[in-house]
Short mmCIF file of C-alpha atoms in Angstrom, two decimals:
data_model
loop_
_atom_site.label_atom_id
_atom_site.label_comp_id
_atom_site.label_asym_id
_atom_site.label_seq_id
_atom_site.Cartn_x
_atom_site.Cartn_y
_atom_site.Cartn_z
CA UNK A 1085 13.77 189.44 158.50
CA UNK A 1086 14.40 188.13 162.10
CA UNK A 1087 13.79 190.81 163.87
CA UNK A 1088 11.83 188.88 166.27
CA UNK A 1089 13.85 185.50 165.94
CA UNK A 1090 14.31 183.10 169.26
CA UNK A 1091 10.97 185.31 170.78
CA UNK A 1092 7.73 184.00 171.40
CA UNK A 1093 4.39 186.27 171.35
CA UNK A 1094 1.24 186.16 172.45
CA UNK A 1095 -1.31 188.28 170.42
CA UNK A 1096 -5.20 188.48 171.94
CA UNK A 1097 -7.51 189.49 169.47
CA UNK A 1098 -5.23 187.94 166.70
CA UNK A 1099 -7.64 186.43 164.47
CA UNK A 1100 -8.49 189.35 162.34
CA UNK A 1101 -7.68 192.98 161.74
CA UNK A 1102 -4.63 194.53 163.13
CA UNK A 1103 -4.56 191.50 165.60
CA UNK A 1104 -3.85 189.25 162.35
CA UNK A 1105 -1.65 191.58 160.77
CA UNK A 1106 0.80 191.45 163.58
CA UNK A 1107 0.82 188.00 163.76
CA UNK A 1108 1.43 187.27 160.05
CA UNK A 1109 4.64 189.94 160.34
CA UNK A 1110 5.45 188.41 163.67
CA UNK A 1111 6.19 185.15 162.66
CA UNK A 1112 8.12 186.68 159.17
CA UNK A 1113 9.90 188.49 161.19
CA UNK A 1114 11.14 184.95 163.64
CA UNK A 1115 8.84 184.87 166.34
CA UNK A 1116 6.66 182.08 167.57
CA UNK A 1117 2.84 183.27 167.45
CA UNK A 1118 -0.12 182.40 170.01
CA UNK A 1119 -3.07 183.71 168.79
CA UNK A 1120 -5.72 184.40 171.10
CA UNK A 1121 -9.12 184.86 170.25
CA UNK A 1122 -12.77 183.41 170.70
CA UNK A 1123 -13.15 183.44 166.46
CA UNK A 1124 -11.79 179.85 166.21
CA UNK A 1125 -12.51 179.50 162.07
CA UNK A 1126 -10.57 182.72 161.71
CA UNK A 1127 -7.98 182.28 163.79
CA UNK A 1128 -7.43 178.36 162.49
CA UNK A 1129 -7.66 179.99 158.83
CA UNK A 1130 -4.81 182.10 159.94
CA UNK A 1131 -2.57 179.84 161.66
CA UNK A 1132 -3.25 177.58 158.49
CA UNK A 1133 -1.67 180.59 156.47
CA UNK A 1134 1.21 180.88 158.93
CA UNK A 1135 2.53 177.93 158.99
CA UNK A 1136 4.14 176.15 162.21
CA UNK A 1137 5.23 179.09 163.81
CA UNK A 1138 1.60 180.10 164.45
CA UNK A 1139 -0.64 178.20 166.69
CA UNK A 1140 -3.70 179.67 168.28
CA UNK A 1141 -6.03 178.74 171.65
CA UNK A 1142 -9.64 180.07 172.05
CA UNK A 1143 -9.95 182.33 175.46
CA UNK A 1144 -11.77 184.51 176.39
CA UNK A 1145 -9.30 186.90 178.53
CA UNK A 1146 -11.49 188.49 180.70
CA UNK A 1147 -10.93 184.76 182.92
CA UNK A 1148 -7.97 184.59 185.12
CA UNK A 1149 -8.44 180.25 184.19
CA UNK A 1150 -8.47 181.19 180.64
CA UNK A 1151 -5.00 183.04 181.05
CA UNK A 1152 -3.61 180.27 183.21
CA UNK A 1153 -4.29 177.71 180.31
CA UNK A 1154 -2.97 180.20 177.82
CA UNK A 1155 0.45 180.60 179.05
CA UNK A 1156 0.78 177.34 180.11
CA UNK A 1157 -0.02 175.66 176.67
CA UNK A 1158 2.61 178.68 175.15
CA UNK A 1159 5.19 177.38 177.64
CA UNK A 1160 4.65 174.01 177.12
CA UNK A 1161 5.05 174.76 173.17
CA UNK A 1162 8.48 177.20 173.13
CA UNK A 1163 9.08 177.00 176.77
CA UNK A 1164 8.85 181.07 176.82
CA UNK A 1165 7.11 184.15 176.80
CA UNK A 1166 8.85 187.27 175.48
CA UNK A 1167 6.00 189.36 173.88
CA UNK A 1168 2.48 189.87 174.64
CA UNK A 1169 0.41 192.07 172.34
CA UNK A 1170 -3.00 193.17 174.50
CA UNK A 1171 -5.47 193.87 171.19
CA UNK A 1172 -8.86 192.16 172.24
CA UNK A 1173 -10.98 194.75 172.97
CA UNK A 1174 -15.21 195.92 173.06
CA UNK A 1175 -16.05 199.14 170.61
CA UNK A 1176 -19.77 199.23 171.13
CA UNK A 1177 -20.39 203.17 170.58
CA UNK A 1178 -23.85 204.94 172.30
CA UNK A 1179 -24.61 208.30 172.71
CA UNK A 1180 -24.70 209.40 176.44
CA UNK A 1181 -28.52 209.50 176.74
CA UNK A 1182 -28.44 205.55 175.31
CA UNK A 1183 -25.89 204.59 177.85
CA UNK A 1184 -26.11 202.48 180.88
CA UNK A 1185 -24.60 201.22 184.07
CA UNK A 1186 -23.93 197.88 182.04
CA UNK A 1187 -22.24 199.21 178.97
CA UNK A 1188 -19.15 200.67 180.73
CA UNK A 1189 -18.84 197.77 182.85
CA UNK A 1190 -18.68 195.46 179.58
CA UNK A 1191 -15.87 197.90 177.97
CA UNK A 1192 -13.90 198.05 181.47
CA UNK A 1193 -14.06 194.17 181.62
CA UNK A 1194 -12.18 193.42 178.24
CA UNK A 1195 -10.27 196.57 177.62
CA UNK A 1196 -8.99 197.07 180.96
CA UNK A 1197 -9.47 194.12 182.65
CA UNK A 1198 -8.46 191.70 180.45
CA UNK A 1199 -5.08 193.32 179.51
CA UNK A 1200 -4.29 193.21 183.39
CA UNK A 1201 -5.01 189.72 183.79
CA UNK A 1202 -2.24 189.10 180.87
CA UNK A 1203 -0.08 191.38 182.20
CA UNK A 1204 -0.49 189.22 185.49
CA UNK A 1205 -0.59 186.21 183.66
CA UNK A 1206 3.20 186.07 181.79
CA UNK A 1207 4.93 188.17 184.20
CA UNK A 1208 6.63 185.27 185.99
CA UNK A 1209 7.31 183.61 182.62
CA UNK A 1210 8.85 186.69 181.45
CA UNK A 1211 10.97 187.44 184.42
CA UNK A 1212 12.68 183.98 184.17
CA UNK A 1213 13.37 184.65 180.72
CA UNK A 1214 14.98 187.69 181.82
CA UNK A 1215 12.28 190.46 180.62
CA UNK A 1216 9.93 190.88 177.87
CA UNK A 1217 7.51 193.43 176.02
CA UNK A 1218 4.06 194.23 176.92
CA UNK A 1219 2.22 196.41 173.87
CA UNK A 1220 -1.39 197.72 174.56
CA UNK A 1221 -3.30 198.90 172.01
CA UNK A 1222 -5.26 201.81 172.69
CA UNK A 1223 -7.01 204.21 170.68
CA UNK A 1224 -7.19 207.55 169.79
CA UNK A 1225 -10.27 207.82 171.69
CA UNK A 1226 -7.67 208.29 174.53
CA UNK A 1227 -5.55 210.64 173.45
CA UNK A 1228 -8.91 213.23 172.26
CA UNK A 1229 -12.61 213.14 172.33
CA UNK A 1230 -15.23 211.87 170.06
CA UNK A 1231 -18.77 212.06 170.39
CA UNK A 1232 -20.55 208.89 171.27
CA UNK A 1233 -18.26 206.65 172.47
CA UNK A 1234 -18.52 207.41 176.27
CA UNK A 1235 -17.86 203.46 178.12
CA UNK A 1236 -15.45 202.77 175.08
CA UNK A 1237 -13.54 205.99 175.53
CA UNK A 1238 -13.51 205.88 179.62
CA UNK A 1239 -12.16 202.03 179.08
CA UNK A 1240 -8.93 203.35 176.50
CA UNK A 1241 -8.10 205.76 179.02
CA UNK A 1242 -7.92 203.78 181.48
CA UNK A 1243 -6.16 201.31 179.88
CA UNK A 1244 -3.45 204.26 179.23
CA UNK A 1245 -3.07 204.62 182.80
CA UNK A 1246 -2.47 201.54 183.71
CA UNK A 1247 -0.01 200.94 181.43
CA UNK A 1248 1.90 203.78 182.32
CA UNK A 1249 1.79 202.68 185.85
CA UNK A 1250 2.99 199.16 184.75
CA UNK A 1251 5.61 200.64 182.98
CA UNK A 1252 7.61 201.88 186.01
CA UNK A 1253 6.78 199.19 188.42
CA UNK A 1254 8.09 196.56 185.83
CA UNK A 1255 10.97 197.98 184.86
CA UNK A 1256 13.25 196.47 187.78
CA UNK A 1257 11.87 193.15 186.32
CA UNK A 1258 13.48 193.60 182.81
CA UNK A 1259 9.69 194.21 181.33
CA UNK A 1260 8.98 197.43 178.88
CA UNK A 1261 5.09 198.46 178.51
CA UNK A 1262 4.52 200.46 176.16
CA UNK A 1263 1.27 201.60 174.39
CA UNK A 1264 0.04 202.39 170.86
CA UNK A 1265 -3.03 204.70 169.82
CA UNK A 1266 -4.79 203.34 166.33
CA UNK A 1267 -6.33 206.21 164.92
CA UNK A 1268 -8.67 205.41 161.93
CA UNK A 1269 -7.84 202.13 160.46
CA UNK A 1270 -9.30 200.40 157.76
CA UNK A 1271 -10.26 196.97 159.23
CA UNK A 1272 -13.52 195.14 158.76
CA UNK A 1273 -14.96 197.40 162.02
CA UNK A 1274 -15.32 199.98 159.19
CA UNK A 1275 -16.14 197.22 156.32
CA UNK A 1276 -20.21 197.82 156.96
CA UNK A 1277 -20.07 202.02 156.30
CA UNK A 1278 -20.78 203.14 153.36
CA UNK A 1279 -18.29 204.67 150.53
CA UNK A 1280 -19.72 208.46 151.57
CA UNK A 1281 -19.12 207.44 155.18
CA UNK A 1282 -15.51 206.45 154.82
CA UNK A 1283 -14.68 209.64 152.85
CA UNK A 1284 -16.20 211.22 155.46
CA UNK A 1285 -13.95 209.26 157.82
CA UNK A 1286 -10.85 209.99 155.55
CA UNK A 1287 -11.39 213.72 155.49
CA UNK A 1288 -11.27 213.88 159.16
CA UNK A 1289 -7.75 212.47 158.93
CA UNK A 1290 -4.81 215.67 158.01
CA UNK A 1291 -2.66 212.55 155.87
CA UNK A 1292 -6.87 212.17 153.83
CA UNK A 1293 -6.48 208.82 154.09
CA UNK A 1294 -7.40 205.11 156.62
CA UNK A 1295 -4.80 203.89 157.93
CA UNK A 1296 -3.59 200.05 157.49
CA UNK A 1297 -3.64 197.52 159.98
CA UNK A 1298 0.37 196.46 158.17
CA UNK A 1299 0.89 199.94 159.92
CA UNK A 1300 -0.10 199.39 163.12
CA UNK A 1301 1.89 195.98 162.40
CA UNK A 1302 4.71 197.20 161.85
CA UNK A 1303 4.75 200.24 164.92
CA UNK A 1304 3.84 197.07 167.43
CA UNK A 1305 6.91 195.25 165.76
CA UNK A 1306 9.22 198.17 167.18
CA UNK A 1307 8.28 197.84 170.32
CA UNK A 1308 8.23 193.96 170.06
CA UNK A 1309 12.02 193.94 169.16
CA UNK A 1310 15.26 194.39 171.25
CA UNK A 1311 15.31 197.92 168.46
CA UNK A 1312 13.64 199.39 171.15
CA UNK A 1313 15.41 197.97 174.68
CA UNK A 1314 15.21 201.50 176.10
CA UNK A 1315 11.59 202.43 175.42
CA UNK A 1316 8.86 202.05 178.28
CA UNK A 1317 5.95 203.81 179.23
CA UNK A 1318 5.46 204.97 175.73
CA UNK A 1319 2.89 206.48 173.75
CA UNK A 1320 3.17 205.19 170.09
CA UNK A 1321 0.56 206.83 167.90
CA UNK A 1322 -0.27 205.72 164.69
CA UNK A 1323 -3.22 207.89 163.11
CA UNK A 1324 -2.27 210.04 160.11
CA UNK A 1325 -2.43 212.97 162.20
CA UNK A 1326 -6.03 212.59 164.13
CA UNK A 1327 -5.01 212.09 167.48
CA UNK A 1328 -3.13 215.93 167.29
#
């Protein structure tokens, strides 16, 4: 316990899935929790199960005004930023023959975009604070290849190279970036497969099993806390062994 204590975070896609899972062991662990998402009953529901140490705004992050709003209501409510946790993200997989112009510029407009914007959005709150820790959440889609998931894959990768980028020009400000890489978790994205699906899924994985989003929880937690002051620009996977 208090691992986090005196910190404020800001998680985007915090309302459900590994998103919420950080937040609940966020705030047990001392931090202050924004959660950012456009589900408003879920997110409320959470904060409710929080406690006061939780509060939540609905943005959509892809807006450089709803980023602006976000900090400032965070600032105006702890009076810092020391953590952001980029999670909101598209996964709408198609085949290359289904795929259009449009459905890579919808991935690249969340996944990449929007983690830039709140990169650029509490890096002069974080520099007056004296640094911080930015945590992207990749996938294993960037680390190897999967059939079918061309705009969602080209987005991750992206997103890994522009966090390693980040990395080294933020490091004179105090600022880590590092990134993790979910392999197969068991969130409700997977909740509408069927059983002989997920085995499927699970057999893929060397460690035969889904991962937890309390896993990915507690690898973003790590790189949340002063545990890892001399970590940036890393590449944190958490997948049982897929991403190999």
């Amino acid at each position: 316990m208090g691992r986090l204590a005196g910190k404020t975070a800001i998680i985007t896609g915090g309302a459900s899935g590994q998103g919420a899972a950080q937040a609940r062991l966020f705030a047990a662990e001392g931090a202050h929790v924004m959660i950012a998402d456009i589900g408003t009953d879920r997110a409320q529901a959470l904060v409710d199960g929080i406690g006061p140490s939780a509060r939540h705004r609905t943005a959509d992050v892809t807006e450089e005004s709803a980023w602006a709003a976000l900090v400032a209501e965070t600032e105006a409510w702890t009076g810092r930023i020391d953590i952001l946790v980029n999670g909101a993200a598209l996964y709408d997989p198609k085949p290359f023959p289904d795929s259009a112009a449009g459905d890579l510029d919808r991935h690249y407009r969340l996944n990449v975009r929007g983690p830039f914007l709140g990169m650029k959005a509490v890096f002069d709150l974080m520099v007056r604070g004296g640094g911080g820790s930015i945590i992207n959440v990749a996938s294993g889609v960037a680390l190897r290849s999967f059939p079918g998931m061309l705009a969602y894959s080209a987005s991750k990768w992206s997103l890994r190279g522009l966090s390693r980028s980040a990395a080294l020009d933020l490091v004179p400000f105090g600022i880590r970036v590092n990134t993790i890489f979910p392999g197969l978790i068991d969130t409700p994205l997977l909740g509408g497969n069927s059983p002989e699906y997920l085995d499927f899924l699970r057999q893929m994985v060397p460690m035969k099993r889904l991962g937890q989003s309390d896993e990915v929880a507690f690898a973003a937690l790590f790189l949340a806390s002063d545990e890892s002051s001399y970590v940036t620009g890393a590449e944190l996977s958490v997948c049982g062994g897929i991403n190999i």
